[in-house]
Each structure stands twice: as C-alpha cells, then as structure tokens.
Amino acid sequence: MAQLNLIHDDLGRLLHSLSCAKYKILLKDPNTKDISKSDFEFNSKFTDRMRRIKIPLPPSDERKKVAEDVDKDRKFAIDAALVRIIMKSRKVLGHQQLVSECVEMLSRMFKPDIRAIKKRIEDLITRDYLERDKSNVFKYLA
C-alpha cells in the first residue's frame, strides 16, 4: 500500500482483480468476496507469452460519481440547446424538427440520446419553459 500510494479500499479492489480476473496472477483462498491479508499468495504456475498484461479494475464509486456528474451536465446542455433553438430561431417548432436540431447542435460535444432529449422536453414543459400546442408542436413561453 505504501509503495503504490493506495488506500485500503483501492488495494482490496486491485488484489481482487489480480486473483479473480482473466489472468490469475494471485491465488486467493478462500474464494470469497471478503478480503484479508492472508488470503493471497503468488501463483507460481502462472505463465503467459504476453509481456504486458492489462488487468481491469472493478468499477469504483468514484467512476459512478463521475458518470452521474456527466449525466447531470448533459441534462443542462440539452435543456440549454432546446431553449436556445426555440427561443432564438423560432417561437414555435414541431417535435421532430426540434429533436433533430438539438441532436445536430449537441453532436459537437457528445452524441445525445433521443430518449434523454424527450425527457428534457417533458421536464421543460413541467417547468413552464415550453408548451405543447397541438400534438407535436412546441411553443416557447417567454
């Protein structure tokens, strides 16, 4: 832990990856999810022709937090794009045209999901930014 500058949780995840992944560099006894120092020993029978082995780490809470932050930022970007499209260019716009222009505008930053755009449109309607005029026409409320 000291040489790799790891905390206990990260060390546990790393040891688990070395013993339970495709390449079993370490042997773990007993073969459970609980980890203690005496569970691991070097696998002397391990051989591989590859010089470098990529060992995947199990997902951590930090990665989940980053993914949640990215989703949150994308929601704000979709909201801004939808309001910008209707507010700046037109006051009234059809659903299909609104979605296609939003996808085109956001494609420089990320590939937006159509379902996420539809959810954000519904959210903007509930927050009184947009109004559904007819079945597929949206109107900007200033």
CSV table of C-alpha atoms in Angstrom, one decimal:
chain,number,residue,atom,x,y,z
A,1,MET,CA,0.0,0.0,0.0
A,2,ALA,CA,2.8,2.4,0.9
A,3,GLN,CA,4.8,1.9,-2.3
A,4,LEU,CA,1.8,2.3,-4.6
A,5,ASN,CA,0.3,5.1,-2.5
A,6,LEU,CA,-3.1,3.3,-2.3
A,7,ILE,CA,-5.8,3.4,0.3
A,8,HIS,CA,-7.1,0.2,1.8
A,9,ASP,CA,-10.3,0.0,-0.5
A,10,ASP,CA,-8.2,0.5,-3.7
A,11,LEU,CA,-5.8,-2.1,-2.6
A,12,GLY,CA,-8.6,-4.6,-2.0
A,13,ARG,CA,-10.0,-3.9,-5.5
A,14,LEU,CA,-6.6,-4.3,-7.0
A,15,LEU,CA,-5.9,-7.6,-5.2
A,16,HIS,CA,-9.3,-8.9,-6.2
A,17,SER,CA,-8.6,-8.1,-9.9
A,18,LEU,CA,-5.3,-9.9,-9.7
A,19,SER,CA,-6.9,-13.0,-8.3
A,20,CYS,CA,-10.3,-13.2,-10.0
A,21,ALA,CA,-9.8,-11.7,-13.4
A,22,LYS,CA,-8.9,-13.5,-16.7
A,23,TYR,CA,-5.2,-13.7,-15.5
A,24,LYS,CA,-5.0,-15.3,-12.1
A,25,ILE,CA,-1.6,-13.9,-11.0
A,26,LEU,CA,-2.5,-14.3,-7.4
A,27,LEU,CA,-4.3,-17.2,-5.8
A,28,LYS,CA,-7.0,-16.5,-3.2
A,29,ASP,CA,-8.0,-18.9,-0.5
A,30,PRO,CA,-10.9,-19.0,0.4
A,31,ASN,CA,-12.5,-17.9,-2.9
A,32,THR,CA,-15.0,-15.4,-1.5
A,33,LYS,CA,-15.5,-11.6,-1.9
A,34,ASP,CA,-14.2,-10.9,1.6
A,35,ILE,CA,-10.5,-9.9,1.6
A,36,SER,CA,-7.8,-10.2,4.2
A,37,LYS,CA,-4.0,-10.0,4.0
A,38,SER,CA,-3.5,-13.8,4.5
A,39,ASP,CA,-5.9,-14.7,1.6
A,40,PHE,CA,-3.4,-14.2,-1.2
A,41,GLU,CA,-0.3,-15.9,-2.4
A,42,PHE,CA,1.6,-15.7,-5.7
A,43,ASN,CA,0.6,-18.1,-8.4
A,44,SER,CA,3.9,-19.8,-9.3
A,45,LYS,CA,2.2,-21.7,-12.1
A,46,PHE,CA,1.2,-18.5,-13.9
A,47,THR,CA,2.8,-18.2,-17.4
A,48,ASP,CA,1.9,-16.1,-20.3
A,49,ARG,CA,3.6,-15.2,-23.6
A,50,MET,CA,2.4,-11.7,-23.5
A,51,ARG,CA,4.9,-9.2,-22.0
A,52,ARG,CA,2.3,-6.8,-20.8
A,53,ILE,CA,-1.0,-7.8,-19.3
A,54,LYS,CA,-3.8,-5.4,-18.8
A,55,ILE,CA,-5.7,-6.1,-15.7
A,56,PRO,CA,-9.1,-4.5,-15.4
A,57,LEU,CA,-10.2,-3.0,-12.1
A,58,PRO,CA,-13.7,-3.5,-10.8
A,59,PRO,CA,-15.8,-0.3,-11.0
A,60,SER,CA,-15.3,2.0,-8.1
A,61,ASP,CA,-17.6,4.5,-6.5
A,62,GLU,CA,-15.6,7.3,-8.0
A,63,ARG,CA,-16.3,6.2,-11.5
A,64,LYS,CA,-20.0,6.1,-10.7
A,65,LYS,CA,-19.9,9.6,-9.3
A,66,VAL,CA,-18.1,10.8,-12.5
A,67,ALA,CA,-20.8,9.2,-14.7
A,68,GLU,CA,-23.5,10.8,-12.6
A,69,ASP,CA,-21.8,14.2,-12.9
A,70,VAL,CA,-21.5,13.8,-16.7
A,71,ASP,CA,-25.2,12.9,-17.0
A,72,LYS,CA,-26.1,15.9,-14.9
A,73,ASP,CA,-24.0,18.2,-17.1
A,74,ARG,CA,-25.5,16.7,-20.3
A,75,LYS,CA,-29.0,17.4,-18.9
A,76,PHE,CA,-28.2,21.0,-18.6
A,77,ALA,CA,-26.6,21.1,-22.1
A,78,ILE,CA,-29.8,19.5,-23.6
A,79,ASP,CA,-32.0,22.0,-21.7
A,80,ALA,CA,-30.0,24.9,-22.9
A,81,ALA,CA,-29.9,23.7,-26.5
A,82,LEU,CA,-33.7,23.1,-26.6
A,83,VAL,CA,-34.5,26.6,-25.2
A,84,ARG,CA,-31.9,28.2,-27.4
A,85,ILE,CA,-33.3,26.5,-30.6
A,86,ILE,CA,-36.8,27.6,-29.9
A,87,MET,CA,-36.1,30.9,-28.3
A,88,LYS,CA,-33.5,32.3,-30.8
A,89,SER,CA,-34.6,30.9,-34.1
A,90,ARG,CA,-38.4,30.3,-33.7
A,91,LYS,CA,-41.1,30.6,-31.1
A,92,VAL,CA,-43.0,27.5,-32.4
A,93,LEU,CA,-41.4,24.3,-33.6
A,94,GLY,CA,-42.5,20.8,-34.4
A,95,HIS,CA,-41.3,17.9,-32.3
A,96,GLN,CA,-39.3,16.1,-35.0
A,97,GLN,CA,-37.6,19.3,-36.1
A,98,LEU,CA,-36.8,20.3,-32.5
A,99,VAL,CA,-35.2,16.9,-31.8
A,100,SER,CA,-33.2,16.8,-35.0
A,101,GLU,CA,-31.9,20.4,-34.5
A,102,CYS,CA,-31.0,19.6,-30.8
A,103,VAL,CA,-29.1,16.4,-31.9
A,104,GLU,CA,-27.2,18.5,-34.6
A,105,MET,CA,-26.3,21.2,-32.1
A,106,LEU,CA,-25.1,18.9,-29.4
A,107,SER,CA,-23.3,16.5,-31.7
A,108,ARG,CA,-20.1,18.6,-31.4
A,109,MET,CA,-20.0,18.0,-27.7
A,110,PHE,CA,-21.4,14.5,-27.3
A,111,LYS,CA,-23.9,12.1,-29.0
A,112,PRO,CA,-27.2,12.9,-27.3
A,113,ASP,CA,-29.7,10.1,-26.7
A,114,ILE,CA,-33.1,10.7,-28.2
A,115,ARG,CA,-34.9,9.4,-25.1
A,116,ALA,CA,-32.9,11.9,-22.9
A,117,ILE,CA,-34.0,14.7,-25.2
A,118,LYS,CA,-37.6,13.7,-24.9
A,119,LYS,CA,-37.3,13.5,-21.1
A,120,ARG,CA,-35.8,17.0,-21.1
A,121,ILE,CA,-38.6,18.3,-23.3
A,122,GLU,CA,-41.1,17.0,-20.8
A,123,ASP,CA,-39.2,18.5,-17.9
A,124,LEU,CA,-39.2,21.9,-19.7
A,125,ILE,CA,-42.9,21.6,-20.2
A,126,THR,CA,-43.5,20.9,-16.4
A,127,ARG,CA,-41.2,23.9,-15.5
A,128,ASP,CA,-43.2,26.2,-17.9
A,129,TYR,CA,-40.5,26.9,-20.4
A,130,LEU,CA,-42.3,25.1,-23.2
A,131,GLU,CA,-45.9,24.5,-24.0
A,132,ARG,CA,-47.3,21.7,-26.2
A,133,ASP,CA,-49.6,23.5,-28.6
A,134,LYS,CA,-51.0,20.7,-30.8
A,135,SER,CA,-50.0,17.1,-30.6
A,136,ASN,CA,-46.4,17.6,-32.0
A,137,VAL,CA,-45.9,21.4,-31.8
A,138,PHE,CA,-44.0,23.1,-29.0
A,139,LYS,CA,-44.2,26.8,-28.2
A,140,TYR,CA,-41.7,28.8,-26.2
A,141,LEU,CA,-43.2,30.6,-23.2
A,142,ALA,CA,-41.4,33.9,-22.6
